[in-house]
């Protein structure tokens, strides 16, 4: 999978928006952009994913640059429960007989701290 | 339960011992993944099952690591002759084929 670059850490204040950047300059045309987050002492949790168009769901929004070389995860109103490590991952589905391998390659992610 | 279940949640063993870690995926999920996470690092892929077969085991670090999924549901990760460097959190995830992976809370392995 192509690599991504994220800041090691970011800070936010409670109830303010948070913009988490991700650079992926070597993205290929078939790579989807996925975001997962990992709260302390838990397994990673799916947040959102997209290909070309911006995406919204109940957790967050994903803004994808027109050239797809970068993207931004937007938390509209950060809460203390949003404090976590956020991973931006590019995934190209490898299809094999009987199913598709949605293997994720994680980097170190961005540690988000939310101040009360 | 509704989510991915992993047991034990914590395992302490001595160097050289054999360890088994169990994963119970979400019912009906055909795809199952094992990952390993060391302190301060992101999860590292180990192996992927589609049904009963290991479709991708490229992440297993050496032949001391082995995983099975005999009936296409529960999976067991087996580590022989454990070493201190095997200490980590072992994560299991399952997927129904939609592309979203659902992770368990992990099994923390400590090798003394």
PDB file of N, CA and C in Angstrom, chain A residues 34 36 38 41-46 49 87 91 96-108, chain B residues 31 33 35 37 40-43 45 48 50 55-56 58 91 95 97-105:
ATOM      1  N   UNK A  34      -8.739   5.713   3.804  1.00  0.00           N
ATOM      2  CA  UNK A  34      -9.468   5.262   4.987  1.00  0.00           C
ATOM      3  C   UNK A  34      -8.928   5.981   6.218  1.00  0.00           C
ATOM      4  N   UNK A  36      -9.072   5.471  10.449  1.00  0.00           N
ATOM      5  CA  UNK A  36      -9.444   4.724  11.646  1.00  0.00           C
ATOM      6  C   UNK A  36      -8.925   5.515  12.837  1.00  0.00           C
ATOM      7  N   UNK A  38      -7.969   5.043  17.226  1.00  0.00           N
ATOM      8  CA  UNK A  38      -7.751   4.080  18.297  1.00  0.00           C
ATOM      9  C   UNK A  38      -7.756   4.810  19.628  1.00  0.00           C
ATOM     10  N   UNK A  41      -6.303   1.823  25.029  1.00  0.00           N
ATOM     11  CA  UNK A  41      -6.601   0.444  25.450  1.00  0.00           C
ATOM     12  C   UNK A  41      -7.723  -0.212  24.649  1.00  0.00           C
ATOM     13  N   UNK A  42      -7.958   0.267  23.432  1.00  0.00           N
ATOM     14  CA  UNK A  42      -8.962  -0.363  22.572  1.00  0.00           C
ATOM     15  C   UNK A  42      -8.363  -0.677  21.206  1.00  0.00           C
ATOM     16  N   UNK A  43      -9.066  -1.506  20.456  1.00  0.00           N
ATOM     17  CA  UNK A  43      -8.651  -1.758  19.085  1.00  0.00           C
ATOM     18  C   UNK A  43      -9.056  -0.596  18.190  1.00  0.00           C
ATOM     19  N   UNK A  44      -8.465  -0.497  17.004  1.00  0.00           N
ATOM     20  CA  UNK A  44      -8.844   0.577  16.078  1.00  0.00           C
ATOM     21  C   UNK A  44     -10.320   0.508  15.713  1.00  0.00           C
ATOM     22  N   UNK A  45     -10.867   1.672  15.388  1.00  0.00           N
ATOM     23  CA  UNK A  45     -12.285   1.808  15.057  1.00  0.00           C
ATOM     24  C   UNK A  45     -12.406   2.557  13.739  1.00  0.00           C
ATOM     25  N   UNK A  46     -13.209   2.036  12.827  1.00  0.00           N
ATOM     26  CA  UNK A  46     -13.427   2.690  11.542  1.00  0.00           C
ATOM     27  C   UNK A  46     -14.071   4.061  11.748  1.00  0.00           C
ATOM     28  N   UNK A  49     -14.278   6.621   5.017  1.00  0.00           N
ATOM     29  CA  UNK A  49     -13.399   6.402   3.882  1.00  0.00           C
ATOM     30  C   UNK A  49     -13.992   7.046   2.636  1.00  0.00           C
ATOM     31  N   UNK A  87      -5.504   7.334  12.382  1.00  0.00           N
ATOM     32  CA  UNK A  87      -4.692   6.754  11.314  1.00  0.00           C
ATOM     33  C   UNK A  87      -5.326   7.035   9.952  1.00  0.00           C
ATOM     34  N   UNK A  91      -5.718   2.196   0.873  1.00  0.00           N
ATOM     35  CA  UNK A  91      -5.931   0.777   0.682  1.00  0.00           C
ATOM     36  C   UNK A  91      -6.373   0.458  -0.735  1.00  0.00           C
ATOM     37  N   UNK A  96      -8.817 -11.871  -4.516  1.00  0.00           N
ATOM     38  CA  UNK A  96      -8.353 -13.240  -4.737  1.00  0.00           C
ATOM     39  C   UNK A  96      -9.575 -14.147  -4.773  1.00  0.00           C
ATOM     40  N   UNK A  97      -9.355 -15.383  -5.114  1.00  0.00           N
ATOM     41  CA  UNK A  97     -10.482 -16.299  -5.255  1.00  0.00           C
ATOM     42  C   UNK A  97     -11.191 -16.442  -3.918  1.00  0.00           C
ATOM     43  N   UNK A  98     -12.476 -16.251  -3.909  1.00  0.00           N
ATOM     44  CA  UNK A  98     -13.248 -16.420  -2.687  1.00  0.00           C
ATOM     45  C   UNK A  98     -13.449 -15.152  -1.894  1.00  0.00           C
ATOM     46  N   UNK A  99     -12.758 -14.076  -2.221  1.00  0.00           N
ATOM     47  CA  UNK A  99     -12.976 -12.869  -1.446  1.00  0.00           C
ATOM     48  C   UNK A  99     -11.965 -11.793  -1.745  1.00  0.00           C
ATOM     49  N   UNK A 100     -12.090 -10.685  -1.057  1.00  0.00           N
ATOM     50  CA  UNK A 100     -11.199  -9.552  -1.239  1.00  0.00           C
ATOM     51  C   UNK A 100     -10.418  -9.302   0.034  1.00  0.00           C
ATOM     52  N   UNK A 101      -9.137  -9.040  -0.125  1.00  0.00           N
ATOM     53  CA  UNK A 101      -8.262  -8.788   1.008  1.00  0.00           C
ATOM     54  C   UNK A 101      -8.242  -7.302   1.290  1.00  0.00           C
ATOM     55  N   UNK A 102      -8.905  -6.900   2.364  1.00  0.00           N
ATOM     56  CA  UNK A 102      -8.937  -5.498   2.743  1.00  0.00           C
ATOM     57  C   UNK A 102      -7.856  -5.178   3.763  1.00  0.00           C
ATOM     58  N   UNK A 103      -6.705  -5.773   3.597  1.00  0.00           N
ATOM     59  CA  UNK A 103      -5.592  -5.569   4.511  1.00  0.00           C
ATOM     60  C   UNK A 103      -5.269  -4.089   4.650  1.00  0.00           C
ATOM     61  N   UNK A 104      -5.109  -3.624   5.876  1.00  0.00           N
ATOM     62  CA  UNK A 104      -4.742  -2.240   6.158  1.00  0.00           C
ATOM     63  C   UNK A 104      -3.290  -2.186   6.606  1.00  0.00           C
ATOM     64  N   UNK A 105      -2.553  -1.197   6.103  1.00  0.00           N
ATOM     65  CA  UNK A 105      -1.178  -0.968   6.543  1.00  0.00           C
ATOM     66  C   UNK A 105      -1.168   0.326   7.348  1.00  0.00           C
ATOM     67  N   UNK A 106      -0.997   0.185   8.658  1.00  0.00           N
ATOM     68  CA  UNK A 106      -1.039   1.339   9.565  1.00  0.00           C
ATOM     69  C   UNK A 106       0.330   1.993   9.676  1.00  0.00           C
ATOM     70  N   UNK A 107       0.327   3.333   9.757  1.00  0.00           N
ATOM     71  CA  UNK A 107       1.525   4.077  10.147  1.00  0.00           C
ATOM     72  C   UNK A 107       1.439   4.348  11.633  1.00  0.00           C
ATOM     73  N   UNK A 108       2.083   5.431  12.083  1.00  0.00           N
ATOM     74  CA  UNK A 108       2.048   5.776  13.506  1.00  0.00           C
ATOM     75  C   UNK A 108       0.858   6.664  13.861  1.00  0.00           C
TER      76      UNK A 108
ATOM     77  N   UNK B  31     -14.172 -12.819   6.538  1.00  0.00           N
ATOM     78  CA  UNK B  31     -12.768 -12.400   6.557  1.00  0.00           C
ATOM     79  C   UNK B  31     -12.315 -12.144   7.990  1.00  0.00           C
ATOM     80  N   UNK B  33      -8.655 -11.099  10.330  1.00  0.00           N
ATOM     81  CA  UNK B  33      -7.285 -10.582  10.284  1.00  0.00           C
ATOM     82  C   UNK B  33      -6.667 -10.632  11.675  1.00  0.00           C
ATOM     83  N   UNK B  35      -3.424  -8.826  13.748  1.00  0.00           N
ATOM     84  CA  UNK B  35      -2.423  -7.772  13.769  1.00  0.00           C
ATOM     85  C   UNK B  35      -1.664  -7.843  15.092  1.00  0.00           C
ATOM     86  N   UNK B  37       0.572  -5.167  17.751  1.00  0.00           N
ATOM     87  CA  UNK B  37       0.862  -3.758  17.998  1.00  0.00           C
ATOM     88  C   UNK B  37       1.829  -3.626  19.166  1.00  0.00           C
ATOM     89  N   UNK B  40       3.576   2.340  21.158  1.00  0.00           N
ATOM     90  CA  UNK B  40       3.934   3.526  20.391  1.00  0.00           C
ATOM     91  C   UNK B  40       3.902   3.356  18.881  1.00  0.00           C
ATOM     92  N   UNK B  41       3.528   2.172  18.427  1.00  0.00           N
ATOM     93  CA  UNK B  41       3.481   1.894  16.994  1.00  0.00           C
ATOM     94  C   UNK B  41       2.054   1.622  16.549  1.00  0.00           C
ATOM     95  N   UNK B  42       1.826   1.740  15.241  1.00  0.00           N
ATOM     96  CA  UNK B  42       0.545   1.337  14.705  1.00  0.00           C
ATOM     97  C   UNK B  42       0.475  -0.172  14.591  1.00  0.00           C
ATOM     98  N   UNK B  43      -0.716  -0.725  14.455  1.00  0.00           N
ATOM     99  CA  UNK B  43      -0.843  -2.179  14.286  1.00  0.00           C
ATOM    100  C   UNK B  43      -0.118  -2.665  13.039  1.00  0.00           C
ATOM    101  N   UNK B  45       0.263  -5.836  10.335  1.00  0.00           N
ATOM    102  CA  UNK B  45      -0.471  -6.981   9.780  1.00  0.00           C
ATOM    103  C   UNK B  45       0.309  -8.272   9.967  1.00  0.00           C
ATOM    104  N   UNK B  48      -4.231 -12.994   7.151  1.00  0.00           N
ATOM    105  CA  UNK B  48      -5.617 -12.776   6.739  1.00  0.00           C
ATOM    106  C   UNK B  48      -6.233 -14.114   6.331  1.00  0.00           C
ATOM    107  N   UNK B  50      -9.665 -15.924   4.634  1.00  0.00           N
ATOM    108  CA  UNK B  50     -10.940 -15.836   3.943  1.00  0.00           C
ATOM    109  C   UNK B  50     -11.594 -17.206   4.125  1.00  0.00           C
ATOM    110  N   UNK B  55      -5.373 -16.718   3.355  1.00  0.00           N
ATOM    111  CA  UNK B  55      -5.192 -16.170   2.015  1.00  0.00           C
ATOM    112  C   UNK B  55      -3.947 -15.295   1.909  1.00  0.00           C
ATOM    113  N   UNK B  56      -3.476 -14.789   3.034  1.00  0.00           N
ATOM    114  CA  UNK B  56      -2.293 -13.916   3.031  1.00  0.00           C
ATOM    115  C   UNK B  56      -1.622 -14.031   4.383  1.00  0.00           C
ATOM    116  N   UNK B  58       1.673 -13.141   4.784  1.00  0.00           N
ATOM    117  CA  UNK B  58       2.948 -12.472   4.518  1.00  0.00           C
ATOM    118  C   UNK B  58       3.490 -11.697   5.713  1.00  0.00           C
ATOM    119  N   UNK B  91      -4.083  -8.043  18.025  1.00  0.00           N
ATOM    120  CA  UNK B  91      -5.417  -7.602  17.665  1.00  0.00           C
ATOM    121  C   UNK B  91      -6.007  -8.488  16.589  1.00  0.00           C
ATOM    122  N   UNK B  95     -14.353  -8.870   8.980  1.00  0.00           N
ATOM    123  CA  UNK B  95     -15.012  -8.041   7.970  1.00  0.00           C
ATOM    124  C   UNK B  95     -16.015  -8.881   7.201  1.00  0.00           C
ATOM    125  N   UNK B  97     -16.889  -8.005   4.150  1.00  0.00           N
ATOM    126  CA  UNK B  97     -16.626  -7.775   2.738  1.00  0.00           C
ATOM    127  C   UNK B  97     -17.011  -6.383   2.278  1.00  0.00           C
ATOM    128  N   UNK B  98     -17.461  -5.544   3.220  1.00  0.00           N
ATOM    129  CA  UNK B  98     -17.817  -4.174   2.864  1.00  0.00           C
ATOM    130  C   UNK B  98     -16.598  -3.260   2.835  1.00  0.00           C
ATOM    131  N   UNK B  99     -15.476  -3.740   3.344  1.00  0.00           N
ATOM    132  CA  UNK B  99     -14.283  -2.921   3.408  1.00  0.00           C
ATOM    133  C   UNK B  99     -14.003  -2.374   4.779  1.00  0.00           C
ATOM    134  N   UNK B 100     -14.974  -2.392   5.679  1.00  0.00           N
ATOM    135  CA  UNK B 100     -14.766  -1.907   7.036  1.00  0.00           C
ATOM    136  C   UNK B 100     -14.315  -3.066   7.910  1.00  0.00           C
ATOM    137  N   UNK B 101     -13.220  -2.861   8.627  1.00  0.00           N
ATOM    138  CA  UNK B 101     -12.715  -3.870   9.554  1.00  0.00           C
ATOM    139  C   UNK B 101     -13.192  -3.536  10.966  1.00  0.00           C
ATOM    140  N   UNK B 102     -13.655  -4.568  11.670  1.00  0.00           N
ATOM    141  CA  UNK B 102     -14.096  -4.412  13.044  1.00  0.00           C
ATOM    142  C   UNK B 102     -13.069  -5.108  13.933  1.00  0.00           C
ATOM    143  N   UNK B 103     -12.466  -4.345  14.825  1.00  0.00           N
ATOM    144  CA  UNK B 103     -11.401  -4.865  15.671  1.00  0.00           C
ATOM    145  C   UNK B 103     -11.914  -5.241  17.057  1.00  0.00           C
ATOM    146  N   UNK B 104     -11.269  -6.252  17.643  1.00  0.00           N
ATOM    147  CA  UNK B 104     -11.471  -6.563  19.043  1.00  0.00           C
ATOM    148  C   UNK B 104     -10.597  -5.664  19.893  1.00  0.00           C
ATOM    149  N   UNK B 105     -10.663  -5.881  21.224  1.00  0.00           N
ATOM    150  CA  UNK B 105      -9.878  -5.044  22.129  1.00  0.00           C
ATOM    151  C   UNK B 105      -8.450  -5.543  22.297  1.00  0.00           C
TER     152      UNK B 105
END
